[in-house]
PDB file of C-alpha atoms and ligand atoms in Angstrom:
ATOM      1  CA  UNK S  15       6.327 -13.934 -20.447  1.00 40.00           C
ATOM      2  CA  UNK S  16       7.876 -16.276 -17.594  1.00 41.00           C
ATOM      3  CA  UNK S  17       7.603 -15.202 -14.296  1.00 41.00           C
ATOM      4  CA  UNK S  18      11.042 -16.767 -12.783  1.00 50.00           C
ATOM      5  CA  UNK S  19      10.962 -15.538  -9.671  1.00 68.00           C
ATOM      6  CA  UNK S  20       7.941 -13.702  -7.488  1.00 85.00           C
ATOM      7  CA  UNK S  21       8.778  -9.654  -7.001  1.00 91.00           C
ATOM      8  CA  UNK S  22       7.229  -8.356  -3.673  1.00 96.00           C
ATOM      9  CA  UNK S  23       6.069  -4.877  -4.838  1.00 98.00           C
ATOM     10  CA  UNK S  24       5.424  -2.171  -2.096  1.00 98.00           C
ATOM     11  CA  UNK S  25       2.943   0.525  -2.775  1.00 98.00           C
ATOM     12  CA  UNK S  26       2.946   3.786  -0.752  1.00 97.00           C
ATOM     13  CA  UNK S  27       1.821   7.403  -0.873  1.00 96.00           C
ATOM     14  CA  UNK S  28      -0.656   9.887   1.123  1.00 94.00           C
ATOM     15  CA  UNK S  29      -4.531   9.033   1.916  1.00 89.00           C
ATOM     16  CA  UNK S  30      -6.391   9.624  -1.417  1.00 91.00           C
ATOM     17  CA  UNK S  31      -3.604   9.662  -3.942  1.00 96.00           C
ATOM     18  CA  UNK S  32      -5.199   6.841  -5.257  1.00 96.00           C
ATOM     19  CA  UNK S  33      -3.311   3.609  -4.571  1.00 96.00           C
ATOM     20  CA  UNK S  34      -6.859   1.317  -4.107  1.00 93.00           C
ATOM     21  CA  UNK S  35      -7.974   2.013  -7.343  1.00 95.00           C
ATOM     22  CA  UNK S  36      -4.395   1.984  -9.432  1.00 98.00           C
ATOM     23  CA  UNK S  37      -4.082  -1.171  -7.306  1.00 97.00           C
ATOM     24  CA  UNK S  38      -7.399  -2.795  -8.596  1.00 95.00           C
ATOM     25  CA  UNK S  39      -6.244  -1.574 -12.352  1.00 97.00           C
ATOM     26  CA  UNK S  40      -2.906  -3.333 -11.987  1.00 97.00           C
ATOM     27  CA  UNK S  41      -4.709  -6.576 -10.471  1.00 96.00           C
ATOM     28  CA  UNK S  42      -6.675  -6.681 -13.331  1.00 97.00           C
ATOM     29  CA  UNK S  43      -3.844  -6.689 -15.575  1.00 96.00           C
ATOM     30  CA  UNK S  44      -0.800  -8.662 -13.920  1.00 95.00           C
ATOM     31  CA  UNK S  45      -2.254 -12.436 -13.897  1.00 93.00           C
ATOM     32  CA  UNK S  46       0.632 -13.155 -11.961  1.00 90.00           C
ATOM     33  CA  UNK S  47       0.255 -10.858  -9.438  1.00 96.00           C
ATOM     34  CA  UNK S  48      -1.700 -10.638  -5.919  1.00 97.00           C
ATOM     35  CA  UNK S  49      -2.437  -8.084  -3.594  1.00 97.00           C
ATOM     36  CA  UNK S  50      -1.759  -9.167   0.283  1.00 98.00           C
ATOM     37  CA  UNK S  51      -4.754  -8.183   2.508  1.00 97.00           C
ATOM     38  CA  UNK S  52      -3.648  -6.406   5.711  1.00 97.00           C
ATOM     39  CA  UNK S  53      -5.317  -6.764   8.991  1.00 98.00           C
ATOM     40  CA  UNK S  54      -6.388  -3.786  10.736  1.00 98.00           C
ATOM     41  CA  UNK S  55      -7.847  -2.500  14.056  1.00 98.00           C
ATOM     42  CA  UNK S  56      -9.507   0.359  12.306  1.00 95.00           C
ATOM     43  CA  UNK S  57     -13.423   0.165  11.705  1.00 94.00           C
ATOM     44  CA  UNK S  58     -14.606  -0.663   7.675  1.00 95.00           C
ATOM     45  CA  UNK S  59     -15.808   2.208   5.583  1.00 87.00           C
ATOM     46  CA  UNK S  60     -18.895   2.159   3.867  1.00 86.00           C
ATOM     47  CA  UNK S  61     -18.518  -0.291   1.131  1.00 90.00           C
ATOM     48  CA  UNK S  62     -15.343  -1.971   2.181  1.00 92.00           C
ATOM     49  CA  UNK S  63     -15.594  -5.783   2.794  1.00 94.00           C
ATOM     50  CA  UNK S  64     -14.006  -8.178   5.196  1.00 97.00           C
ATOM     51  CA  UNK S  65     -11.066 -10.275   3.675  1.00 95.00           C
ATOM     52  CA  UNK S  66     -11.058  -7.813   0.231  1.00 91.00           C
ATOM     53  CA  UNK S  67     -10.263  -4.704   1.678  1.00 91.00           C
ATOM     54  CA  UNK S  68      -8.657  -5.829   4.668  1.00 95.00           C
ATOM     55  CA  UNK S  69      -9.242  -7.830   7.716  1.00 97.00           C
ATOM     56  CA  UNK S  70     -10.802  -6.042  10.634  1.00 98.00           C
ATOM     57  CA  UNK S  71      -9.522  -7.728  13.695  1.00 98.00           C
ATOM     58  CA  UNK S  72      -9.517  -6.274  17.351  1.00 97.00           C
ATOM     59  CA  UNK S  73      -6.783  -4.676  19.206  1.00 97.00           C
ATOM     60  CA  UNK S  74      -6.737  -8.021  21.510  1.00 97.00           C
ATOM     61  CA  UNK S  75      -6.482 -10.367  18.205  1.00 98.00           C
ATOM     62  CA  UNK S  76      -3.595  -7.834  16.631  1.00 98.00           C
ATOM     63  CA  UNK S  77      -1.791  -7.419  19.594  1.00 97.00           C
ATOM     64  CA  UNK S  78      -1.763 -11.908  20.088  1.00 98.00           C
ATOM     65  CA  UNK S  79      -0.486 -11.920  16.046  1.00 97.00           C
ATOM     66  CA  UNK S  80       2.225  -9.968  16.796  1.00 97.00           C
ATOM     67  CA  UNK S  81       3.434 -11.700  19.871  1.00 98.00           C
ATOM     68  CA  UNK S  82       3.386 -14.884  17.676  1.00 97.00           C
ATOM     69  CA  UNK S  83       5.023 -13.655  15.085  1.00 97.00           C
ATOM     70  CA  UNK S  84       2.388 -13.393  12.649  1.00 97.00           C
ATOM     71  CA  UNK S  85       3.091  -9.692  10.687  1.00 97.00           C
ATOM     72  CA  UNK S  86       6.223  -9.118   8.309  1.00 96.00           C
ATOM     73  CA  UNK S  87       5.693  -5.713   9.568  1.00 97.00           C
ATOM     74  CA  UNK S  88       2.847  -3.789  10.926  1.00 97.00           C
ATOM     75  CA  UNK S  89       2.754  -0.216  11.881  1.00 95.00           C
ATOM     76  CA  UNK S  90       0.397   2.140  14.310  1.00 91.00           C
ATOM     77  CA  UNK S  91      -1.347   5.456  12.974  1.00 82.00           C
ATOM     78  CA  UNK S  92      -4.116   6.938  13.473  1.00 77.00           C
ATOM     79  CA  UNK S  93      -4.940   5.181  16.632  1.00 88.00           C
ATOM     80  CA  UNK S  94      -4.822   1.943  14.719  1.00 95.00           C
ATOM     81  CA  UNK S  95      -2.895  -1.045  14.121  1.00 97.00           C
ATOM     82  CA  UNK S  96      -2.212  -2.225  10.311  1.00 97.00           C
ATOM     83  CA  UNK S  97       0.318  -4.969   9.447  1.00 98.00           C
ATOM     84  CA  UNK S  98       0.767  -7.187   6.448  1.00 98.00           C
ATOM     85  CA  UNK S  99       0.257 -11.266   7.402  1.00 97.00           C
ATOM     86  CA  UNK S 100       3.584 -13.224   6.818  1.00 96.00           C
ATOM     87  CA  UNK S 101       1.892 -16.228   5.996  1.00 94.00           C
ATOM     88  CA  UNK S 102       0.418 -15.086   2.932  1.00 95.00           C
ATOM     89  CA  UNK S 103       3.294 -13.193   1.679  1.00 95.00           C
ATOM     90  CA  UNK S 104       5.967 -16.296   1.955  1.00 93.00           C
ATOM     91  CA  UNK S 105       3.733 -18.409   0.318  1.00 93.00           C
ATOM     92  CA  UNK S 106       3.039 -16.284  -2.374  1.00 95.00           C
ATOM     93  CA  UNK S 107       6.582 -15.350  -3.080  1.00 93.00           C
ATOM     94  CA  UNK S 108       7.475 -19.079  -2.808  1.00 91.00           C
ATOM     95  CA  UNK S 109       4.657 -19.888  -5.657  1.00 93.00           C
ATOM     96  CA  UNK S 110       6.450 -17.262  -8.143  1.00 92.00           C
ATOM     97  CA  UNK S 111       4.204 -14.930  -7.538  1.00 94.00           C
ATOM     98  CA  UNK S 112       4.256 -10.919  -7.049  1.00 95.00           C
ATOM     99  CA  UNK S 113       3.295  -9.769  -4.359  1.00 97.00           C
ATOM    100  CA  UNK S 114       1.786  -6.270  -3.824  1.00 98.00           C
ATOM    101  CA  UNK S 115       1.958  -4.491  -0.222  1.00 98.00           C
ATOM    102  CA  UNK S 116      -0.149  -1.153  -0.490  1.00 97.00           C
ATOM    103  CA  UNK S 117       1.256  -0.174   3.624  1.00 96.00           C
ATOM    104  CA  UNK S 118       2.422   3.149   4.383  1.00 93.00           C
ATOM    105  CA  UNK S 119       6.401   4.437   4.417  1.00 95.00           C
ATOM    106  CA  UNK S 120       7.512   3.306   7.916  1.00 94.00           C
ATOM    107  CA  UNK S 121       6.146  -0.335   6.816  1.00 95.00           C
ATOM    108  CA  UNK S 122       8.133  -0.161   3.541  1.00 97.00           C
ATOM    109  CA  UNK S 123      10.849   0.504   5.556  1.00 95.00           C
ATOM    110  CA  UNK S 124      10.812  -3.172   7.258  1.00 95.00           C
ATOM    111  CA  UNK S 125      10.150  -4.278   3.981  1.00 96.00           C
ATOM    112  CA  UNK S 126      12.918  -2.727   2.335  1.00 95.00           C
ATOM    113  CA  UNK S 127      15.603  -4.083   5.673  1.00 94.00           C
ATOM    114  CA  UNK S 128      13.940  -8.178   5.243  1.00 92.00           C
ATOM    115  CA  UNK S 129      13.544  -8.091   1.461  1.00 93.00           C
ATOM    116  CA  UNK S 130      16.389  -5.646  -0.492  1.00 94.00           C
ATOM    117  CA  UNK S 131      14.781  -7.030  -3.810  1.00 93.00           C
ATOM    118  CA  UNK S 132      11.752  -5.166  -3.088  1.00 96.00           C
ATOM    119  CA  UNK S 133       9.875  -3.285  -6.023  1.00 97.00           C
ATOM    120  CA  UNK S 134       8.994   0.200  -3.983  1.00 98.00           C
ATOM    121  CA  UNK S 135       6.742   2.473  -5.300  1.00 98.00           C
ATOM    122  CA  UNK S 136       5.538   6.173  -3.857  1.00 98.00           C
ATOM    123  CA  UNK S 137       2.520   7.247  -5.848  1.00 98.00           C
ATOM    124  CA  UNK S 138       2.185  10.969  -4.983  1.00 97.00           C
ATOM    125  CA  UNK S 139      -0.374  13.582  -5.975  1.00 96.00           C
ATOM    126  CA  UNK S 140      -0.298  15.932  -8.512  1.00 97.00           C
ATOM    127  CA  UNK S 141      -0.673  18.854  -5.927  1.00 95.00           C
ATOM    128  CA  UNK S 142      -2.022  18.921  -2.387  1.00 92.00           C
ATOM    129  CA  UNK S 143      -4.945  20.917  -3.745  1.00 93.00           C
ATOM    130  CA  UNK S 144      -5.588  17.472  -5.684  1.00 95.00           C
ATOM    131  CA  UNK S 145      -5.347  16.000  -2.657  1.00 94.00           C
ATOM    132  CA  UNK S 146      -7.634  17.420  -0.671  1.00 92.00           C
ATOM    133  CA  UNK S 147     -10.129  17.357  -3.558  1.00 92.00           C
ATOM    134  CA  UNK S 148     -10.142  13.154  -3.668  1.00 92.00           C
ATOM    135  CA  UNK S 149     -10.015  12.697  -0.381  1.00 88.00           C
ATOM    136  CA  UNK S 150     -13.188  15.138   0.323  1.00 87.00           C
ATOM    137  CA  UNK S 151     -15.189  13.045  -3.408  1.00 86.00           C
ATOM    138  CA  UNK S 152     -14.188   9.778  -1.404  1.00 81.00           C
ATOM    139  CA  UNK S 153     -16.697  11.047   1.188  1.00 75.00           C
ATOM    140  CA  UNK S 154     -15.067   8.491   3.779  1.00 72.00           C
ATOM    141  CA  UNK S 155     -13.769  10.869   6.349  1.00 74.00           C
ATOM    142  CA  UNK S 156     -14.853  13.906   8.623  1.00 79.00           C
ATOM    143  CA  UNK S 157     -12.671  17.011   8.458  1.00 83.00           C
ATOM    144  CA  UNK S 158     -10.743  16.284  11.502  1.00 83.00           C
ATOM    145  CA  UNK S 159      -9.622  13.070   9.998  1.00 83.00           C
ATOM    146  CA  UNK S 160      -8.972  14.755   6.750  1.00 85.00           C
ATOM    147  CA  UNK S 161      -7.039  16.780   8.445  1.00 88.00           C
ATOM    148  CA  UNK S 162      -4.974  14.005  10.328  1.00 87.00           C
ATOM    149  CA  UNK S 163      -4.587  12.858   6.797  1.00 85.00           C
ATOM    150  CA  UNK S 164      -3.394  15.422   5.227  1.00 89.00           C
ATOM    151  CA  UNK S 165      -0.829  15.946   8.284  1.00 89.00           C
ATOM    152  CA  UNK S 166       0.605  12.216   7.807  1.00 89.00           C
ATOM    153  CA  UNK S 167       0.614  13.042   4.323  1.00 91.00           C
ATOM    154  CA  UNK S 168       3.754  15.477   4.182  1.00 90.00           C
ATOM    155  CA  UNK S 169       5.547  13.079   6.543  1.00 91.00           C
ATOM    156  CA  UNK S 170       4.889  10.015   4.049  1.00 91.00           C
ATOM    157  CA  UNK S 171       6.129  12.447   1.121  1.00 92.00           C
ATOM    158  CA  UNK S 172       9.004  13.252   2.859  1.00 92.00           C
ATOM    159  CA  UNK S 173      10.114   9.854   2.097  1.00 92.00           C
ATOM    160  CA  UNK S 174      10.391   9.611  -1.303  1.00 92.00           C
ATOM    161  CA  UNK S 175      13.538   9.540  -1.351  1.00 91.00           C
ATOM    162  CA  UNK S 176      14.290   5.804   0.162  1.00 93.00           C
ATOM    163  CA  UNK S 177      11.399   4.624  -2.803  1.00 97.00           C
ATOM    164  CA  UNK S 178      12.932   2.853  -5.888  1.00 97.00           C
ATOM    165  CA  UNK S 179      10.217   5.065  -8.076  1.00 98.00           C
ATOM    166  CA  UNK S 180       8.216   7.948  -7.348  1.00 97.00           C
ATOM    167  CA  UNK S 181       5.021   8.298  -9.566  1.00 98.00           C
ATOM    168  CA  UNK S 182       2.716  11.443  -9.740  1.00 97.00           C
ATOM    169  CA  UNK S 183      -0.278   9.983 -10.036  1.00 98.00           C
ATOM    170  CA  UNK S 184      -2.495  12.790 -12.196  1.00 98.00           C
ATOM    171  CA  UNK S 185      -3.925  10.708 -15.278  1.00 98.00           C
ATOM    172  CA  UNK S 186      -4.658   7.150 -13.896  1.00 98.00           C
ATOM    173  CA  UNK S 187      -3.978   5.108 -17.129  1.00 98.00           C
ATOM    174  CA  UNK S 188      -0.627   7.045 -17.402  1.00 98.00           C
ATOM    175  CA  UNK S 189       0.401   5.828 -14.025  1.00 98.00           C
ATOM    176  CA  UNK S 190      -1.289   2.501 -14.034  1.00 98.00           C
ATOM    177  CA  UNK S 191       1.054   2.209 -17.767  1.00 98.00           C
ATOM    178  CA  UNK S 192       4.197   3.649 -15.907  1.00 98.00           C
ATOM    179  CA  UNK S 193       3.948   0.917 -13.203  1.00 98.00           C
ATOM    180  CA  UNK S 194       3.447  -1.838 -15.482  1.00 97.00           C
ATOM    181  CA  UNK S 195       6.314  -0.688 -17.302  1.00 97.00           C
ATOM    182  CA  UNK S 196       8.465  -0.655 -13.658  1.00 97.00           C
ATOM    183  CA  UNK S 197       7.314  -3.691 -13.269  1.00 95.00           C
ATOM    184  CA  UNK S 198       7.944  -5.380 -16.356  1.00 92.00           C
ATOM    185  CA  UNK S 199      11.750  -3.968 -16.714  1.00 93.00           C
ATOM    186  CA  UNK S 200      12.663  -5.380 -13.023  1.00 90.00           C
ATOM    187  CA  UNK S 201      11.315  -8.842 -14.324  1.00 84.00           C
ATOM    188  CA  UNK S 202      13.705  -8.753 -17.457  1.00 84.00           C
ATOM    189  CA  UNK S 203      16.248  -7.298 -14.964  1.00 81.00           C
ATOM    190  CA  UNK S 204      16.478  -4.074 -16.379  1.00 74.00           C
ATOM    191  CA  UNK S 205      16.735  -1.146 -13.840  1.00 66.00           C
TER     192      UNK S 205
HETATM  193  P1  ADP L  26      -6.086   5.729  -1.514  1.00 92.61           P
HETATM  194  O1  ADP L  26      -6.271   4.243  -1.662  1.00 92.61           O
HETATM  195  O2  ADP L  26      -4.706   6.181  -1.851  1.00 92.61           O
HETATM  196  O3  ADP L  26      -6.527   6.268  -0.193  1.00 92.61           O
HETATM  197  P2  ADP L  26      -8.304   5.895  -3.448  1.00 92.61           P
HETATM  198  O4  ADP L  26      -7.906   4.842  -4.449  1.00 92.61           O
HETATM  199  O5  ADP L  26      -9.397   5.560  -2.472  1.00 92.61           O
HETATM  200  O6  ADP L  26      -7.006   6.435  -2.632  1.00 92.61           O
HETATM  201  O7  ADP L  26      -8.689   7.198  -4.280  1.00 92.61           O
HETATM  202  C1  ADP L  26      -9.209   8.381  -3.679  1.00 92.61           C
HETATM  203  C2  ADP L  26     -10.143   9.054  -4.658  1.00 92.61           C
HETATM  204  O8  ADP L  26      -9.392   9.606  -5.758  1.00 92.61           O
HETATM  205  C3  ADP L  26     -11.170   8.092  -5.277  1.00 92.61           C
HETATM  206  O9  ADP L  26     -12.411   8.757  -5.355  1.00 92.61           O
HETATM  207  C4  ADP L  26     -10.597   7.804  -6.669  1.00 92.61           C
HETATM  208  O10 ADP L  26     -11.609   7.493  -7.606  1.00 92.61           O
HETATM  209  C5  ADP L  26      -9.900   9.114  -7.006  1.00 92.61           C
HETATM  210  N1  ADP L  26      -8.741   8.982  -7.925  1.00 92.61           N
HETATM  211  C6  ADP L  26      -7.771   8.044  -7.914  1.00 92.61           C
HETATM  212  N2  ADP L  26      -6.848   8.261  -8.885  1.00 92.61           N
HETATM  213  C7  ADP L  26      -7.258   9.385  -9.537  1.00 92.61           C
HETATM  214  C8  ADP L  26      -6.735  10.152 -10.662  1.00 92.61           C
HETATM  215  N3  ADP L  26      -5.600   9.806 -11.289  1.00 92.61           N
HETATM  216  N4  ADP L  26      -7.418  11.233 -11.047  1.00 92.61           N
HETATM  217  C9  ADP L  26      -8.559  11.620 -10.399  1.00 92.61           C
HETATM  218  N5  ADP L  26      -9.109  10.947  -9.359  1.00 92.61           N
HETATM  219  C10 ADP L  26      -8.473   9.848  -8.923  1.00 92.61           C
HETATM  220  P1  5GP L  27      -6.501   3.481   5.308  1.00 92.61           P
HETATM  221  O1  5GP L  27      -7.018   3.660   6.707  1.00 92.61           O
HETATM  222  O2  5GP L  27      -6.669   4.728   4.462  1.00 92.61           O
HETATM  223  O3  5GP L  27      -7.026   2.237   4.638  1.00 92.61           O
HETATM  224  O4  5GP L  27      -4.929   3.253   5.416  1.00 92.61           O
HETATM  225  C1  5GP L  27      -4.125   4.143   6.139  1.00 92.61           C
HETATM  226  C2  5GP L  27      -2.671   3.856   5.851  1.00 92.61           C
HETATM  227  O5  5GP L  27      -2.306   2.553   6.313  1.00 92.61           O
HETATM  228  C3  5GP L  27      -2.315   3.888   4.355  1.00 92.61           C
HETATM  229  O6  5GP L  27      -1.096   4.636   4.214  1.00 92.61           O
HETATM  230  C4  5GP L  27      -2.084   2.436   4.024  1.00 92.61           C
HETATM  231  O7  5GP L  27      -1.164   2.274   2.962  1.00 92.61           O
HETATM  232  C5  5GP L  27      -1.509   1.931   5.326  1.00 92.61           C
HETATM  233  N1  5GP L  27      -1.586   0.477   5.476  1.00 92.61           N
HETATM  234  C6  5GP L  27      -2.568  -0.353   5.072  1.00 92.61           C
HETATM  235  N2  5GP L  27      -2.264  -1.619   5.346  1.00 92.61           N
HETATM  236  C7  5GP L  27      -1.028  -1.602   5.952  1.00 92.61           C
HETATM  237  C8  5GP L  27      -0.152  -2.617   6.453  1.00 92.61           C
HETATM  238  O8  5GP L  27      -0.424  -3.818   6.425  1.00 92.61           O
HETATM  239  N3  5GP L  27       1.009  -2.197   6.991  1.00 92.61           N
HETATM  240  C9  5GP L  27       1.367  -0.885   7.055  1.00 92.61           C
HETATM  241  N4  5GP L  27       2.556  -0.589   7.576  1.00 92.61           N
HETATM  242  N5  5GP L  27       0.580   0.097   6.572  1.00 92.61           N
HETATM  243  C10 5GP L  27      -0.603  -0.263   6.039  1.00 92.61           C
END
């Protein structure tokens, strides 16, 4: 299929949901797509890797990017910084290709206000129960930060509602095939 124009498609939900690994599953299977890495003041988890997971910059370095205009849009939580690199993105978009954002709601937000054509996506869990369960198997976090979590989850839920598609993710190859299907009707201009 021709790819006539790049789509810049905005993944969002709550800490665990899953959006790394539908994002990997969807990599695998849009040639034509790929996934902006975000920079980010936070420090790597076990197993995450410099320039594939993200890029872990300092406060100092963040703070100098955004003065010079370097983020389409960058938010603060949990004491951190995260922002998507503008660079990238433009170029991307300007090569026909789609782009993939996985940044929380409030970044979707300046998405959604620069680029109305946006794809935007909320992946949400099947319960909070659910939840709770992936984020405690990913292993990642102590239970005050699971907790944090799990707080900035019902506020990113709460937004739903401004997201083009919300998809309960509760069998991954069901929502990795709904996604490809949202994807693939917005290319042949269906809504
Ligand atoms: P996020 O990127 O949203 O924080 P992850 O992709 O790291 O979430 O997934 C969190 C955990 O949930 C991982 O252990 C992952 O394997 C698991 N997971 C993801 N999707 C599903 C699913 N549909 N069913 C069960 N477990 C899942
Ligand atoms: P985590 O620390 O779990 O990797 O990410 C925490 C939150 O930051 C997630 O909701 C994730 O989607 C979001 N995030 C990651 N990168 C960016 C980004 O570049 N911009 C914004 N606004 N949010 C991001």
């Amino acid at each position: 299929m021709s790819n006539a124009k790049g789509t810049l498609i905005v993944i969002s939900g709550p800490s665990g949901v899953g959006k790394g690994t539908v994002v990997d599953m969807l990599l695998k299977r849009l040639p034509d797509a790929v996934l902006s890495v975000s920079c980010t003041t936070r420090a790597p988890r076990e197993g995450e890797r410099e320039g594939k997971n993200y890029f872990f910059i300092s406060k100092e370095t963040f703070l100098k990017m955004i003065d010079e205009g370097g983020f389409l849009e960058y938010s603060n939580h949990f004491e951190n910084y995260y922002g998507t690199p503008r660079f990238f993105v433009e170029q991307k978009l300007a090569e026909n290709k789609d782009v993939i954002l996985e940044i929380d709601v409030d970044g979707a937000q300046h998405i959604r206000d620069e680029f109305p054509e946006a794809l935007l996506l909320m992946i949400t869990p099947p319960s909070r129960e659910e939840l709770v369960r992936r984020l405690k198997m990913r292993g990642t976090e102590d239970e005050v930060l699971i907790e944090k979590r799990l707080q900035r989850a019902d506020y990113e839920l709460s937004r739903s509602k401004f997201y083009d598609y919300t998809i309960i993710n509760d069998d991954l190859e069901e929502t990795v095939g709904r996604i490809l299907k949202i994807i693939e009707n917005r290319r042949n201009g269906i809504k």
